Amino acid sequence: MSHSVLSLHIPASVLSFYAMPKEVLEFQEQRSGFLFFRDKVNLLREPHHHDDLELNLVFSGMVTYVVDSVAYQLTKGSCLWLFPEQEHRLVDAGGELLLVVCVFKRDMVAQVASSSWGHPLAGQQAPLTFCRRLSPTNLAILRDLTEDLVMLQENQELFEAGLRWLMLSAWKRFIDAEVIAGADCHWTVAQTMDIFREQPLKSLDDICARLRVSRSHLSRLFHQQTGLTLPAYRNRVRLEAFFHLYQQHSNLLGCALEAGFGSYAQFYRVFKEHTGMAPNQFRCEPTR
C-alpha cells in the first residue's frame, strides 16, 4: 500500500498545520481527530504549538524535531507524542521517509483516557518521557492499524472507534518501550534557526558576529544537533518560505528572491534538488 503526500501539493489546511506559531486545528464536523501518511514533509520554519494531542510514528527514514529546545532524532520505530502547548519544530527529514501524523481532539482524549495508565494523555503538560522507540512487532501492529484507519475514513462510526483504539493502543505500547534521549539544543543553534527564518538575506558571517562564535564552531555544532549543514538548512527554510509565498503570488522569481534566494539560478538548483522537478513545472493555485 503506497502513501505519498508531497509537500508541494498538500491542502492549505495541512500547510497551516506546519506553518503557524499558534494554531487552531481544523477537524471535520463530528470527527474527533485525523491522521495522514507522509513520505515528504515541510520543515517547520517557526516553532509552533496547538491545543490538541499529536502522535508521530516513524515507519522508515529519519526526522529531527526540536521540542522545547531539545533535539530528537527519530528513526524507524520512533514514537513521539506532542502535548498541548508543547512547542516544536521539524528541522530535518531524510531517507526513505514514511511517517504518520495523528491528531486527537482534546475533548475526546479527556473522555477516553480515564484509566490510571492512560490518564497522562489528557494532561496539559507533557510527561517527563514523550519519545520512545517501539519494538518491531508493536510498530507493525500500529502500522496495520493506521493503514486500516485511512481506508475507513469514509465510515464515520468505524473511523471514530478506530481512532480511539489507535490512541490507547499506541500509548500502551509506548509506555512499555525504550526511551529515546534528546540532546539540549544549544542557544546558538536555536538563534541561528530564528535568524534564518526572520532575516533570510543575513550572511553567515554576520550571524556568527552577532552570536560571537566562529563560523567553524557554529557549523560543527549545528550539524551535530540537527544532522544538517548550515547551507542545507538555510536552503530548506528558503524553499519553505517560497512555497508559503507562492500560495499568494504566482510569480516564481519574485517569490524566490523574497524567500531569500540570491538568484534564480540558486533557487532553480535548490528547487530541483529537493523536488525532482524544474520550477516552471510546478503549479500551485494562488489563494484568493
PDB file of C-alpha atoms in Angstrom, residues 82-235:
ATOM      1  CA  LEU A  82       3.360  16.150  21.328  1.00  0.00           C
ATOM      2  CA  PHE A  83       1.159  17.517  24.068  1.00  0.00           C
ATOM      3  CA  PRO A  84      -0.902  20.744  24.171  1.00  0.00           C
ATOM      4  CA  GLU A  85       1.214  23.888  24.427  1.00  0.00           C
ATOM      5  CA  GLN A  86       4.406  21.904  23.748  1.00  0.00           C
ATOM      6  CA  GLU A  87       6.479  23.995  21.328  1.00  0.00           C
ATOM      7  CA  HIS A  88       8.013  22.007  18.477  1.00  0.00           C
ATOM      8  CA  ARG A  89       9.765  22.468  15.164  1.00  0.00           C
ATOM      9  CA  LEU A  90      10.716  19.934  12.475  1.00  0.00           C
ATOM     10  CA  VAL A  91      14.246  20.731  11.300  1.00  0.00           C
ATOM     11  CA  ASP A  92      15.294  17.755   9.151  1.00  0.00           C
ATOM     12  CA  ALA A  93      13.868  14.801   7.243  1.00  0.00           C
ATOM     13  CA  GLY A  94      15.613  12.228   5.108  1.00  0.00           C
ATOM     14  CA  GLY A  95      15.978   8.672   3.912  1.00  0.00           C
ATOM     15  CA  GLU A  96      13.052   6.653   2.606  1.00  0.00           C
ATOM     16  CA  LEU A  97      10.720   8.523   4.915  1.00  0.00           C
ATOM     17  CA  LEU A  98       7.308   7.172   5.850  1.00  0.00           C
ATOM     18  CA  LEU A  99       5.679   8.985   8.745  1.00  0.00           C
ATOM     19  CA  VAL A 100       2.148   9.010  10.076  1.00  0.00           C
ATOM     20  CA  VAL A 101       0.815  12.037  11.969  1.00  0.00           C
ATOM     21  CA  CYS A 102      -2.285  11.558  14.127  1.00  0.00           C
ATOM     22  CA  VAL A 103      -4.104  14.373  15.922  1.00  0.00           C
ATOM     23  CA  PHE A 104      -6.667  13.706  18.655  1.00  0.00           C
ATOM     24  CA  LYS A 105      -9.163  16.338  19.759  1.00  0.00           C
ATOM     25  CA  ARG A 106      -8.726  17.385  23.377  1.00  0.00           C
ATOM     26  CA  ASP A 107     -12.338  16.661  24.400  1.00  0.00           C
ATOM     27  CA  MET A 108     -12.158  13.114  23.063  1.00  0.00           C
ATOM     28  CA  VAL A 109      -8.844  12.456  24.824  1.00  0.00           C
ATOM     29  CA  ALA A 110     -10.324  13.574  28.157  1.00  0.00           C
ATOM     30  CA  GLN A 111     -13.290  11.203  27.724  1.00  0.00           C
ATOM     31  CA  VAL A 112     -11.300   8.149  26.649  1.00  0.00           C
ATOM     32  CA  ALA A 113      -8.052   8.382  28.621  1.00  0.00           C
ATOM     33  CA  SER A 114      -9.623   7.768  32.029  1.00  0.00           C
ATOM     34  CA  SER A 115      -7.615   4.798  33.291  1.00  0.00           C
ATOM     35  CA  SER A 116      -4.613   5.217  35.568  1.00  0.00           C
ATOM     36  CA  TRP A 117      -2.161   4.275  32.785  1.00  0.00           C
ATOM     37  CA  GLY A 118      -3.936   6.325  30.110  1.00  0.00           C
ATOM     38  CA  HIS A 119      -4.600   9.423  32.203  1.00  0.00           C
ATOM     39  CA  PRO A 120      -1.333  11.239  31.248  1.00  0.00           C
ATOM     40  CA  LEU A 121      -2.680  11.639  27.706  1.00  0.00           C
ATOM     41  CA  ALA A 122      -5.313  14.069  28.962  1.00  0.00           C
ATOM     42  CA  GLY A 123      -2.839  16.337  30.730  1.00  0.00           C
ATOM     43  CA  GLN A 124      -1.976  19.820  29.552  1.00  0.00           C
ATOM     44  CA  GLN A 125       1.679  19.284  30.479  1.00  0.00           C
ATOM     45  CA  ALA A 126       3.859  16.744  28.718  1.00  0.00           C
ATOM     46  CA  PRO A 127       5.096  13.831  30.856  1.00  0.00           C
ATOM     47  CA  LEU A 128       8.815  13.555  31.520  1.00  0.00           C
ATOM     48  CA  THR A 129       9.115  10.987  28.718  1.00  0.00           C
ATOM     49  CA  PHE A 130       7.244  11.548  25.458  1.00  0.00           C
ATOM     50  CA  CYS A 131       9.595   9.985  22.884  1.00  0.00           C
ATOM     51  CA  ARG A 132      10.354   6.231  22.754  1.00  0.00           C
ATOM     52  CA  ARG A 133      11.320   3.511  20.271  1.00  0.00           C
ATOM     53  CA  LEU A 134       8.762   0.752  19.711  1.00  0.00           C
ATOM     54  CA  SER A 135       9.598  -2.890  19.149  1.00  0.00           C
ATOM     55  CA  PRO A 136       9.328  -4.132  15.523  1.00  0.00           C
ATOM     56  CA  THR A 137       6.238  -6.172  16.460  1.00  0.00           C
ATOM     57  CA  ASN A 138       4.417  -3.214  18.029  1.00  0.00           C
ATOM     58  CA  LEU A 139       5.423  -0.926  15.168  1.00  0.00           C
ATOM     59  CA  ALA A 140       3.985  -3.388  12.641  1.00  0.00           C
ATOM     60  CA  ILE A 141       0.724  -3.632  14.613  1.00  0.00           C
ATOM     61  CA  LEU A 142       0.335   0.168  14.683  1.00  0.00           C
ATOM     62  CA  ARG A 143       1.190   0.462  11.001  1.00  0.00           C
ATOM     63  CA  ASP A 144      -1.563  -2.007  10.116  1.00  0.00           C
ATOM     64  CA  LEU A 145      -3.973  -0.113  12.359  1.00  0.00           C
ATOM     65  CA  THR A 146      -3.178   3.294  10.864  1.00  0.00           C
ATOM     66  CA  GLU A 147      -3.447   1.942   7.327  1.00  0.00           C
ATOM     67  CA  ASP A 148      -6.839   0.445   8.161  1.00  0.00           C
ATOM     68  CA  LEU A 149      -7.983   3.802   9.569  1.00  0.00           C
ATOM     69  CA  VAL A 150      -7.000   5.594   6.370  1.00  0.00           C
ATOM     70  CA  MET A 151      -9.198   3.157   4.443  1.00  0.00           C
ATOM     71  CA  LEU A 152     -12.082   3.654   6.902  1.00  0.00           C
ATOM     72  CA  GLN A 153     -12.214   7.443   6.855  1.00  0.00           C
ATOM     73  CA  GLU A 154     -15.470   7.449   4.877  1.00  0.00           C
ATOM     74  CA  ASN A 155     -17.186   5.394   7.583  1.00  0.00           C
ATOM     75  CA  GLN A 156     -17.835   7.770  10.484  1.00  0.00           C
ATOM     76  CA  GLU A 157     -18.663   5.138  13.104  1.00  0.00           C
ATOM     77  CA  LEU A 158     -15.764   2.808  12.329  1.00  0.00           C
ATOM     78  CA  PHE A 159     -13.275   5.656  11.991  1.00  0.00           C
ATOM     79  CA  GLU A 160     -14.224   7.176  15.359  1.00  0.00           C
ATOM     80  CA  ALA A 161     -13.982   3.806  17.127  1.00  0.00           C
ATOM     81  CA  GLY A 162     -10.678   3.055  15.407  1.00  0.00           C
ATOM     82  CA  LEU A 163      -9.219   6.453  16.276  1.00  0.00           C
ATOM     83  CA  ARG A 164      -9.875   5.882  19.964  1.00  0.00           C
ATOM     84  CA  TRP A 165      -8.385   2.395  19.797  1.00  0.00           C
ATOM     85  CA  LEU A 166      -5.317   3.727  17.967  1.00  0.00           C
ATOM     86  CA  MET A 167      -4.676   6.363  20.621  1.00  0.00           C
ATOM     87  CA  LEU A 168      -4.942   3.956  23.559  1.00  0.00           C
ATOM     88  CA  SER A 169      -3.124   1.124  21.809  1.00  0.00           C
ATOM     89  CA  ALA A 170      -0.250   3.390  20.771  1.00  0.00           C
ATOM     90  CA  TRP A 171       0.057   4.800  24.297  1.00  0.00           C
ATOM     91  CA  LYS A 172       0.037   1.348  25.951  1.00  0.00           C
ATOM     92  CA  ARG A 173       2.780   0.129  23.600  1.00  0.00           C
ATOM     93  CA  PHE A 174       4.646   3.414  24.111  1.00  0.00           C
ATOM     94  CA  ILE A 175       4.868   3.206  27.900  1.00  0.00           C
ATOM     95  CA  ASP A 176       6.489  -0.238  27.635  1.00  0.00           C
ATOM     96  CA  ALA A 177       9.060   0.890  25.040  1.00  0.00           C
ATOM     97  CA  GLU A 178      12.678   2.107  25.102  1.00  0.00           C
ATOM     98  CA  VAL A 179      13.199   5.791  25.881  1.00  0.00           C
ATOM     99  CA  ILE A 180      14.835   7.984  23.209  1.00  0.00           C
ATOM    100  CA  ALA A 181      17.041  10.591  24.851  1.00  0.00           C
ATOM    101  CA  GLY A 182      17.121  14.094  23.428  1.00  0.00           C
ATOM    102  CA  ALA A 183      20.041  16.483  23.302  1.00  0.00           C
ATOM    103  CA  ASP A 184      19.710  20.026  24.605  1.00  0.00           C
ATOM    104  CA  CYS A 185      19.609  22.389  21.671  1.00  0.00           C
ATOM    105  CA  HIS A 186      22.392  24.931  22.155  1.00  0.00           C
ATOM    106  CA  TRP A 187      21.216  28.543  22.272  1.00  0.00           C
ATOM    107  CA  THR A 188      23.376  29.444  19.262  1.00  0.00           C
ATOM    108  CA  VAL A 189      21.687  26.721  17.173  1.00  0.00           C
ATOM    109  CA  ALA A 190      18.208  27.878  18.191  1.00  0.00           C
ATOM    110  CA  GLN A 191      19.031  31.521  17.476  1.00  0.00           C
ATOM    111  CA  THR A 192      20.573  30.654  14.112  1.00  0.00           C
ATOM    112  CA  MET A 193      17.325  28.917  13.118  1.00  0.00           C
ATOM    113  CA  ASP A 194      15.356  32.000  14.118  1.00  0.00           C
ATOM    114  CA  ILE A 195      17.671  34.350  12.198  1.00  0.00           C
ATOM    115  CA  PHE A 196      17.447  32.193   9.066  1.00  0.00           C
ATOM    116  CA  ARG A 197      13.658  32.427   9.274  1.00  0.00           C
ATOM    117  CA  GLU A 198      13.344  36.100  10.187  1.00  0.00           C
ATOM    118  CA  GLN A 199      16.238  37.532   8.133  1.00  0.00           C
ATOM    119  CA  PRO A 200      16.697  35.234   5.116  1.00  0.00           C
ATOM    120  CA  LEU A 201      19.300  37.508   3.462  1.00  0.00           C
ATOM    121  CA  LYS A 202      21.550  37.728   6.525  1.00  0.00           C
ATOM    122  CA  SER A 203      25.025  36.374   5.755  1.00  0.00           C
ATOM    123  CA  LEU A 204      26.530  33.578   7.809  1.00  0.00           C
ATOM    124  CA  ASP A 205      29.474  35.802   8.757  1.00  0.00           C
ATOM    125  CA  ASP A 206      27.051  38.424  10.108  1.00  0.00           C
ATOM    126  CA  ILE A 207      25.204  35.755  12.092  1.00  0.00           C
ATOM    127  CA  CYS A 208      28.449  34.476  13.622  1.00  0.00           C
ATOM    128  CA  ALA A 209      29.481  38.022  14.532  1.00  0.00           C
ATOM    129  CA  ARG A 210      26.110  38.676  16.142  1.00  0.00           C
ATOM    130  CA  LEU A 211      26.302  35.451  18.165  1.00  0.00           C
ATOM    131  CA  ARG A 212      30.022  35.912  18.890  1.00  0.00           C
ATOM    132  CA  VAL A 213      31.005  32.450  17.703  1.00  0.00           C
ATOM    133  CA  SER A 214      33.359  31.299  14.971  1.00  0.00           C
ATOM    134  CA  ARG A 215      31.941  30.018  11.720  1.00  0.00           C
ATOM    135  CA  SER A 216      33.639  26.634  12.138  1.00  0.00           C
ATOM    136  CA  HIS A 217      32.315  26.187  15.687  1.00  0.00           C
ATOM    137  CA  LEU A 218      28.744  27.094  14.707  1.00  0.00           C
ATOM    138  CA  SER A 219      28.910  24.810  11.662  1.00  0.00           C
ATOM    139  CA  ARG A 220      30.096  21.832  13.714  1.00  0.00           C
ATOM    140  CA  LEU A 221      27.543  22.427  16.481  1.00  0.00           C
ATOM    141  CA  PHE A 222      24.644  22.941  14.081  1.00  0.00           C
ATOM    142  CA  HIS A 223      25.436  19.744  12.168  1.00  0.00           C
ATOM    143  CA  GLN A 224      25.900  17.777  15.376  1.00  0.00           C
ATOM    144  CA  GLN A 225      22.495  18.793  16.746  1.00  0.00           C
ATOM    145  CA  THR A 226      20.347  18.835  13.601  1.00  0.00           C
ATOM    146  CA  GLY A 227      22.101  16.483  11.201  1.00  0.00           C
ATOM    147  CA  LEU A 228      22.190  19.249   8.587  1.00  0.00           C
ATOM    148  CA  THR A 229      24.865  21.639   7.395  1.00  0.00           C
ATOM    149  CA  LEU A 230      24.098  25.351   7.773  1.00  0.00           C
ATOM    150  CA  PRO A 231      23.723  25.912   3.998  1.00  0.00           C
ATOM    151  CA  ALA A 232      21.440  22.866   3.662  1.00  0.00           C
ATOM    152  CA  TYR A 233      19.169  24.023   6.482  1.00  0.00           C
ATOM    153  CA  ARG A 234      19.069  27.586   5.165  1.00  0.00           C
ATOM    154  CA  ASN A 235      18.128  26.341   1.692  1.00  0.00           C
TER     155      ASN A 235
END
